[in-house]
């Protein structure tokens, strides 16, 4: 059975670095970023743990395809996407944490 998934973007507290990823469990994945579960990872090294954008897909392969699409964009286009979804760039982790 196919699982759903999310494409997401995280950033730093000062919104300087953007990271795009995909996962089948968004709240768990963002918790991993925040707790620096993988200390050598890009997100841990640069403190990229503030969730500012996410999209749900019925199939994980769609989320992965969307992640790749977003990763191919220039920063300006990613910022437009985030601004439409989350104009205040607030951390959405608590919102998704409530799903569990």
mmCIF file of N, CA and C in Angstrom:
data_model
loop_
_atom_site.group_PDB
_atom_site.id
_atom_site.type_symbol
_atom_site.label_atom_id
_atom_site.label_comp_id
_atom_site.label_asym_id
_atom_site.label_seq_id
_atom_site.Cartn_x
_atom_site.Cartn_y
_atom_site.Cartn_z
ATOM 1 N N UNK A 1 0.842 -1.187 0.000
ATOM 2 C CA UNK A 1 0.000 0.000 0.000
ATOM 3 C C UNK A 1 0.886 1.250 0.000
ATOM 4 N N UNK A 2 0.566 2.172 -0.860
ATOM 5 C CA UNK A 2 1.328 3.424 -0.995
ATOM 6 C C UNK A 2 0.979 4.379 0.144
ATOM 7 N N UNK A 3 1.979 5.077 0.648
ATOM 8 C CA UNK A 3 1.777 6.055 1.719
ATOM 9 C C UNK A 3 1.774 7.461 1.146
ATOM 10 N N UNK A 4 1.100 8.347 1.841
ATOM 11 C CA UNK A 4 1.151 9.751 1.476
ATOM 12 C C UNK A 4 2.456 10.363 1.946
ATOM 13 N N UNK A 5 2.650 11.623 1.598
ATOM 14 C CA UNK A 5 3.878 12.275 2.009
ATOM 15 C C UNK A 5 3.800 13.778 1.886
ATOM 16 N N UNK A 6 4.846 14.425 2.329
ATOM 17 C CA UNK A 6 4.933 15.875 2.352
ATOM 18 C C UNK A 6 6.204 16.349 1.667
ATOM 19 N N UNK A 7 6.096 17.452 0.970
ATOM 20 C CA UNK A 7 7.261 18.236 0.557
ATOM 21 C C UNK A 7 7.271 19.419 1.518
ATOM 22 N N UNK A 8 8.469 19.836 1.952
ATOM 23 C CA UNK A 8 8.524 20.903 2.941
ATOM 24 C C UNK A 8 9.770 21.756 2.762
ATOM 25 N N UNK A 9 9.721 22.946 3.357
ATOM 26 C CA UNK A 9 10.877 23.843 3.369
ATOM 27 C C UNK A 9 11.103 24.286 4.811
ATOM 28 N N UNK A 10 12.357 24.204 5.235
ATOM 29 C CA UNK A 10 12.754 24.729 6.535
ATOM 30 C C UNK A 10 13.783 25.834 6.314
ATOM 31 N N UNK A 11 13.963 26.632 7.353
ATOM 32 C CA UNK A 11 14.924 27.723 7.283
ATOM 33 C C UNK A 11 15.539 27.940 8.668
ATOM 34 N N UNK A 12 16.421 28.917 8.766
ATOM 35 C CA UNK A 12 17.041 29.281 10.038
ATOM 36 C C UNK A 12 16.165 30.298 10.766
ATOM 37 N N UNK A 13 16.507 30.599 11.999
ATOM 38 C CA UNK A 13 15.746 31.594 12.761
ATOM 39 C C UNK A 13 15.693 32.945 12.048
ATOM 40 N N UNK A 14 16.776 33.304 11.353
ATOM 41 C CA UNK A 14 16.832 34.587 10.641
ATOM 42 C C UNK A 14 16.453 34.455 9.166
ATOM 43 N N UNK A 15 15.951 33.297 8.757
ATOM 44 C CA UNK A 15 15.474 33.046 7.393
ATOM 45 C C UNK A 15 16.575 33.210 6.336
ATOM 46 N N UNK A 16 17.796 32.835 6.669
ATOM 47 C CA UNK A 16 18.905 33.038 5.736
ATOM 48 C C UNK A 16 19.190 31.835 4.848
ATOM 49 N N UNK A 17 18.943 30.643 5.338
ATOM 50 C CA UNK A 17 19.239 29.419 4.591
ATOM 51 C C UNK A 17 17.932 28.662 4.402
ATOM 52 N N UNK A 18 17.706 28.123 3.200
ATOM 53 C CA UNK A 18 16.518 27.323 2.931
ATOM 54 C C UNK A 18 16.924 25.881 2.670
ATOM 55 N N UNK A 19 16.121 24.954 3.175
ATOM 56 C CA UNK A 19 16.322 23.527 2.927
ATOM 57 C C UNK A 19 14.990 22.943 2.494
ATOM 58 N N UNK A 20 14.994 22.182 1.418
ATOM 59 C CA UNK A 20 13.794 21.533 0.910
ATOM 60 C C UNK A 20 13.927 20.028 1.083
ATOM 61 N N UNK A 21 12.870 19.394 1.582
ATOM 62 C CA UNK A 21 12.895 17.951 1.783
ATOM 63 C C UNK A 21 11.538 17.333 1.541
ATOM 64 N N UNK A 22 11.482 16.013 1.698
ATOM 65 C CA UNK A 22 10.212 15.292 1.613
ATOM 66 C C UNK A 22 10.239 14.165 2.639
ATOM 67 N N UNK A 23 9.052 13.783 3.101
ATOM 68 C CA UNK A 23 8.942 12.772 4.149
ATOM 69 C C UNK A 23 7.524 12.225 4.184
ATOM 70 N N UNK A 24 7.372 11.043 4.766
ATOM 71 C CA UNK A 24 6.029 10.499 4.970
ATOM 72 C C UNK A 24 5.472 10.881 6.341
ATOM 73 N N UNK A 25 6.339 11.373 7.236
ATOM 74 C CA UNK A 25 5.899 11.750 8.586
ATOM 75 C C UNK A 25 6.498 13.127 8.906
ATOM 76 N N UNK A 26 5.757 14.174 8.633
ATOM 77 C CA UNK A 26 6.282 15.529 8.739
ATOM 78 C C UNK A 26 6.650 15.917 10.171
ATOM 79 N N UNK A 27 5.778 15.649 11.130
ATOM 80 C CA UNK A 27 6.082 16.077 12.501
ATOM 81 C C UNK A 27 7.339 15.375 13.018
ATOM 82 N N UNK A 28 7.495 14.099 12.732
ATOM 83 C CA UNK A 28 8.682 13.366 13.162
ATOM 84 C C UNK A 28 9.945 13.907 12.476
ATOM 85 N N UNK A 29 9.834 14.191 11.190
ATOM 86 C CA UNK A 29 11.005 14.667 10.448
ATOM 87 C C UNK A 29 11.455 16.040 10.956
ATOM 88 N N UNK A 30 10.517 16.929 11.203
ATOM 89 C CA UNK A 30 10.889 18.254 11.696
ATOM 90 C C UNK A 30 11.461 18.136 13.111
ATOM 91 N N UNK A 31 10.911 17.232 13.910
ATOM 92 C CA UNK A 31 11.485 16.994 15.241
ATOM 93 C C UNK A 31 12.941 16.539 15.114
ATOM 94 N N UNK A 32 13.219 15.676 14.131
ATOM 95 C CA UNK A 32 14.600 15.230 13.901
ATOM 96 C C UNK A 32 15.504 16.418 13.562
ATOM 97 N N UNK A 33 15.001 17.328 12.740
ATOM 98 C CA UNK A 33 15.790 18.529 12.415
ATOM 99 C C UNK A 33 16.039 19.352 13.683
ATOM 100 N N UNK A 34 14.995 19.579 14.464
ATOM 101 C CA UNK A 34 15.108 20.426 15.658
ATOM 102 C C UNK A 34 16.024 19.811 16.719
ATOM 103 N N UNK A 35 15.979 18.502 16.866
ATOM 104 C CA UNK A 35 16.799 17.835 17.878
ATOM 105 C C UNK A 35 18.198 17.486 17.354
ATOM 106 N N UNK A 36 18.441 17.805 16.090
ATOM 107 C CA UNK A 36 19.739 17.516 15.452
ATOM 108 C C UNK A 36 20.114 16.045 15.617
ATOM 109 N N UNK A 37 19.130 15.203 15.333
ATOM 110 C CA UNK A 37 19.313 13.756 15.448
ATOM 111 C C UNK A 37 20.456 13.250 14.569
ATOM 112 N N UNK A 38 20.686 13.936 13.466
ATOM 113 C CA UNK A 38 21.780 13.573 12.563
ATOM 114 C C UNK A 38 22.771 14.734 12.563
ATOM 115 N N UNK A 39 23.718 14.752 13.516
ATOM 116 C CA UNK A 39 24.582 15.912 13.753
ATOM 117 C C UNK A 39 25.414 16.355 12.552
ATOM 118 N N UNK A 40 25.735 15.445 11.658
ATOM 119 C CA UNK A 40 26.545 15.813 10.498
ATOM 120 C C UNK A 40 25.742 16.308 9.315
ATOM 121 N N UNK A 41 24.429 16.317 9.439
ATOM 122 C CA UNK A 41 23.570 16.700 8.307
ATOM 123 C C UNK A 41 23.629 18.211 8.046
ATOM 124 N N UNK A 42 23.238 18.581 6.856
ATOM 125 C CA UNK A 42 23.196 19.988 6.459
ATOM 126 C C UNK A 42 22.340 20.795 7.420
ATOM 127 N N UNK A 43 21.147 20.288 7.739
ATOM 128 C CA UNK A 43 20.222 21.040 8.595
ATOM 129 C C UNK A 43 20.767 21.210 10.007
ATOM 130 N N UNK A 44 21.482 20.218 10.512
ATOM 131 C CA UNK A 44 22.076 20.335 11.851
ATOM 132 C C UNK A 44 23.240 21.323 11.842
ATOM 133 N N UNK A 45 24.092 21.231 10.849
ATOM 134 C CA UNK A 45 25.266 22.114 10.787
ATOM 135 C C UNK A 45 24.875 23.579 10.655
ATOM 136 N N UNK A 46 23.790 23.857 9.912
ATOM 137 C CA UNK A 46 23.400 25.250 9.655
ATOM 138 C C UNK A 46 22.153 25.684 10.426
ATOM 139 N N UNK A 47 21.697 24.868 11.378
ATOM 140 C CA UNK A 47 20.519 25.192 12.209
ATOM 141 C C UNK A 47 19.281 25.527 11.385
ATOM 142 N N UNK A 48 19.013 24.699 10.401
ATOM 143 C CA UNK A 48 17.872 24.903 9.501
ATOM 144 C C UNK A 48 16.725 24.032 10.021
ATOM 145 N N UNK A 49 15.990 24.553 11.013
ATOM 146 C CA UNK A 49 14.976 23.717 11.658
ATOM 147 C C UNK A 49 13.622 24.405 11.853
ATOM 148 N N UNK A 50 13.417 25.523 11.210
ATOM 149 C CA UNK A 50 12.131 26.239 11.319
ATOM 150 C C UNK A 50 11.277 25.895 10.092
ATOM 151 N N UNK A 51 10.180 25.196 10.320
ATOM 152 C CA UNK A 51 9.287 24.790 9.233
ATOM 153 C C UNK A 51 8.472 25.982 8.762
ATOM 154 N N UNK A 52 8.643 26.371 7.495
ATOM 155 C CA UNK A 52 7.920 27.539 6.981
ATOM 156 C C UNK A 52 6.970 27.201 5.828
ATOM 157 N N UNK A 53 7.063 25.974 5.297
ATOM 158 C CA UNK A 53 6.209 25.595 4.173
ATOM 159 C C UNK A 53 6.070 24.080 4.138
ATOM 160 N N UNK A 54 4.872 23.612 3.801
ATOM 161 C CA UNK A 54 4.681 22.186 3.542
ATOM 162 C C UNK A 54 3.488 21.979 2.630
ATOM 163 N N UNK A 55 3.497 20.849 1.951
ATOM 164 C CA UNK A 55 2.426 20.451 1.049
ATOM 165 C C UNK A 55 2.195 18.965 1.252
ATOM 166 N N UNK A 56 0.951 18.522 1.296
ATOM 167 C CA UNK A 56 0.647 17.097 1.436
ATOM 168 C C UNK A 56 0.294 16.511 0.077
ATOM 169 N N UNK A 57 0.714 15.267 -0.125
ATOM 170 C CA UNK A 57 0.395 14.517 -1.341
ATOM 171 C C UNK A 57 -0.108 13.133 -0.940
ATOM 172 N N UNK A 58 -1.031 12.599 -1.710
ATOM 173 C CA UNK A 58 -1.589 11.278 -1.422
ATOM 174 C C UNK A 58 -0.549 10.166 -1.571
ATOM 175 N N UNK A 59 0.457 10.400 -2.402
ATOM 176 C CA UNK A 59 1.486 9.397 -2.651
ATOM 177 C C UNK A 59 2.864 10.002 -2.415
ATOM 178 N N UNK A 60 3.727 9.261 -1.712
ATOM 179 C CA UNK A 60 5.054 9.759 -1.377
ATOM 180 C C UNK A 60 5.865 10.086 -2.633
ATOM 181 N N UNK A 61 5.640 9.353 -3.709
ATOM 182 C CA UNK A 61 6.394 9.641 -4.942
ATOM 183 C C UNK A 61 6.062 11.036 -5.471
ATOM 184 N N UNK A 62 4.834 11.493 -5.236
ATOM 185 C CA UNK A 62 4.457 12.854 -5.636
ATOM 186 C C UNK A 62 5.181 13.882 -4.781
ATOM 187 N N UNK A 63 5.311 13.611 -3.488
ATOM 188 C CA UNK A 63 6.030 14.518 -2.585
ATOM 189 C C UNK A 63 7.501 14.604 -2.982
ATOM 190 N N UNK A 64 8.090 13.477 -3.332
ATOM 191 C CA UNK A 64 9.491 13.459 -3.747
ATOM 192 C C UNK A 64 9.674 14.238 -5.047
ATOM 193 N N UNK A 65 8.735 14.075 -5.976
ATOM 194 C CA UNK A 65 8.803 14.823 -7.237
ATOM 195 C C UNK A 65 8.681 16.325 -6.982
ATOM 196 N N UNK A 66 7.794 16.717 -6.083
ATOM 197 C CA UNK A 66 7.631 18.135 -5.740
ATOM 198 C C UNK A 66 8.886 18.672 -5.066
ATOM 199 N N UNK A 67 9.493 17.884 -4.171
ATOM 200 C CA UNK A 67 10.745 18.282 -3.533
ATOM 201 C C UNK A 67 11.797 18.577 -4.609
ATOM 202 N N UNK A 68 11.939 17.680 -5.563
ATOM 203 C CA UNK A 68 12.934 17.866 -6.624
ATOM 204 C C UNK A 68 12.627 19.107 -7.456
ATOM 205 N N UNK A 69 11.344 19.332 -7.722
ATOM 206 C CA UNK A 69 10.950 20.522 -8.483
ATOM 207 C C UNK A 69 11.340 21.789 -7.732
ATOM 208 N N UNK A 70 10.976 21.858 -6.453
ATOM 209 C CA UNK A 70 11.284 23.043 -5.646
ATOM 210 C C UNK A 70 12.794 23.233 -5.526
ATOM 211 N N UNK A 71 13.534 22.150 -5.338
ATOM 212 C CA UNK A 71 14.997 22.248 -5.223
ATOM 213 C C UNK A 71 15.626 22.830 -6.482
ATOM 214 N N UNK A 72 14.987 22.627 -7.624
ATOM 215 C CA UNK A 72 15.546 23.132 -8.880
ATOM 216 C C UNK A 72 15.322 24.635 -9.067
ATOM 217 N N UNK A 73 14.442 25.215 -8.254
ATOM 218 C CA UNK A 73 14.126 26.636 -8.373
ATOM 219 C C UNK A 73 15.217 27.506 -7.758
ATOM 220 N N UNK A 74 15.279 28.737 -8.251
ATOM 221 C CA UNK A 74 16.135 29.743 -7.626
ATOM 222 C C UNK A 74 15.480 30.186 -6.312
ATOM 223 N N UNK A 75 16.277 30.745 -5.433
ATOM 224 C CA UNK A 75 15.812 31.167 -4.108
ATOM 225 C C UNK A 75 14.604 32.098 -4.186
ATOM 226 N N UNK A 76 14.620 33.043 -5.124
ATOM 227 C CA UNK A 76 13.515 34.012 -5.235
ATOM 228 C C UNK A 76 12.167 33.326 -5.434
ATOM 229 N N UNK A 77 12.128 32.291 -6.240
ATOM 230 C CA UNK A 77 10.873 31.584 -6.499
ATOM 231 C C UNK A 77 10.417 30.828 -5.255
ATOM 232 N N UNK A 78 11.355 30.279 -4.498
ATOM 233 C CA UNK A 78 11.024 29.598 -3.244
ATOM 234 C C UNK A 78 10.438 30.598 -2.235
ATOM 235 N N UNK A 79 11.007 31.786 -2.198
ATOM 236 C CA UNK A 79 10.518 32.823 -1.281
ATOM 237 C C UNK A 79 9.088 33.223 -1.622
ATOM 238 N N UNK A 80 8.772 33.332 -2.901
ATOM 239 C CA UNK A 80 7.398 33.640 -3.323
ATOM 240 C C UNK A 80 6.448 32.544 -2.837
ATOM 241 N N UNK A 81 6.852 31.287 -2.984
ATOM 242 C CA UNK A 81 6.034 30.161 -2.533
ATOM 243 C C UNK A 81 5.783 30.236 -1.029
ATOM 244 N N UNK A 82 6.827 30.478 -0.269
ATOM 245 C CA UNK A 82 6.696 30.583 1.193
ATOM 246 C C UNK A 82 5.813 31.769 1.570
ATOM 247 N N UNK A 83 6.034 32.916 0.933
ATOM 248 C CA UNK A 83 5.245 34.116 1.248
ATOM 249 C C UNK A 83 3.754 33.920 1.009
ATOM 250 N N UNK A 84 3.389 33.161 -0.013
ATOM 251 C CA UNK A 84 1.968 32.900 -0.281
ATOM 252 C C UNK A 84 1.373 31.982 0.782
ATOM 253 N N UNK A 85 2.151 31.023 1.238
ATOM 254 C CA UNK A 85 1.677 30.015 2.193
ATOM 255 C C UNK A 85 1.771 30.497 3.635
ATOM 256 N N UNK A 86 2.829 31.241 3.941
ATOM 257 C CA UNK A 86 3.143 31.613 5.318
ATOM 258 C C UNK A 86 3.805 33.000 5.321
ATOM 259 N N UNK A 87 3.021 34.061 5.071
ATOM 260 C CA UNK A 87 3.594 35.401 4.905
ATOM 261 C C UNK A 87 4.418 35.904 6.087
ATOM 262 N N UNK A 88 4.146 35.416 7.274
ATOM 263 C CA UNK A 88 4.897 35.856 8.452
ATOM 264 C C UNK A 88 6.135 34.999 8.709
ATOM 265 N N UNK A 89 6.311 33.963 7.935
ATOM 266 C CA UNK A 89 7.434 33.031 8.086
ATOM 267 C C UNK A 89 7.501 32.478 9.509
ATOM 268 N N UNK A 90 6.331 32.227 10.098
ATOM 269 C CA UNK A 90 6.327 31.663 11.444
ATOM 270 C C UNK A 90 6.646 30.165 11.371
ATOM 271 N N UNK A 91 7.140 29.631 12.478
ATOM 272 C CA UNK A 91 7.467 28.210 12.563
ATOM 273 C C UNK A 91 6.157 27.430 12.665
ATOM 274 N N UNK A 92 5.905 26.553 11.724
ATOM 275 C CA UNK A 92 4.655 25.798 11.654
ATOM 276 C C UNK A 92 4.738 24.446 12.355
ATOM 277 N N UNK A 93 5.839 24.188 13.048
ATOM 278 C CA UNK A 93 6.030 22.882 13.680
ATOM 279 C C UNK A 93 4.914 22.547 14.659
ATOM 280 N N UNK A 94 4.531 23.485 15.503
ATOM 281 C CA UNK A 94 3.477 23.204 16.479
ATOM 282 C C UNK A 94 2.176 22.837 15.792
ATOM 283 N N UNK A 95 1.913 23.449 14.655
ATOM 284 C CA UNK A 95 0.712 23.144 13.878
ATOM 285 C C UNK A 95 0.709 21.686 13.425
ATOM 286 N N UNK A 96 1.820 21.218 12.905
ATOM 287 C CA UNK A 96 1.869 19.833 12.410
ATOM 288 C C UNK A 96 2.070 18.838 13.548
ATOM 289 N N UNK A 97 2.666 19.281 14.647
ATOM 290 C CA UNK A 97 2.872 18.415 15.799
ATOM 291 C C UNK A 97 1.527 17.968 16.380
ATOM 292 N N UNK A 98 0.518 18.808 16.261
ATOM 293 C CA UNK A 98 -0.814 18.500 16.790
ATOM 294 C C UNK A 98 -1.492 17.370 16.034
ATOM 295 N N UNK A 99 -1.013 17.042 14.846
ATOM 296 C CA UNK A 99 -1.616 15.960 14.056
ATOM 297 C C UNK A 99 -1.396 14.603 14.682
ATOM 298 N N UNK A 100 -0.321 14.449 15.433
ATOM 299 C CA UNK A 100 0.009 13.126 16.007
ATOM 300 C C UNK A 100 -0.920 12.738 17.122
#
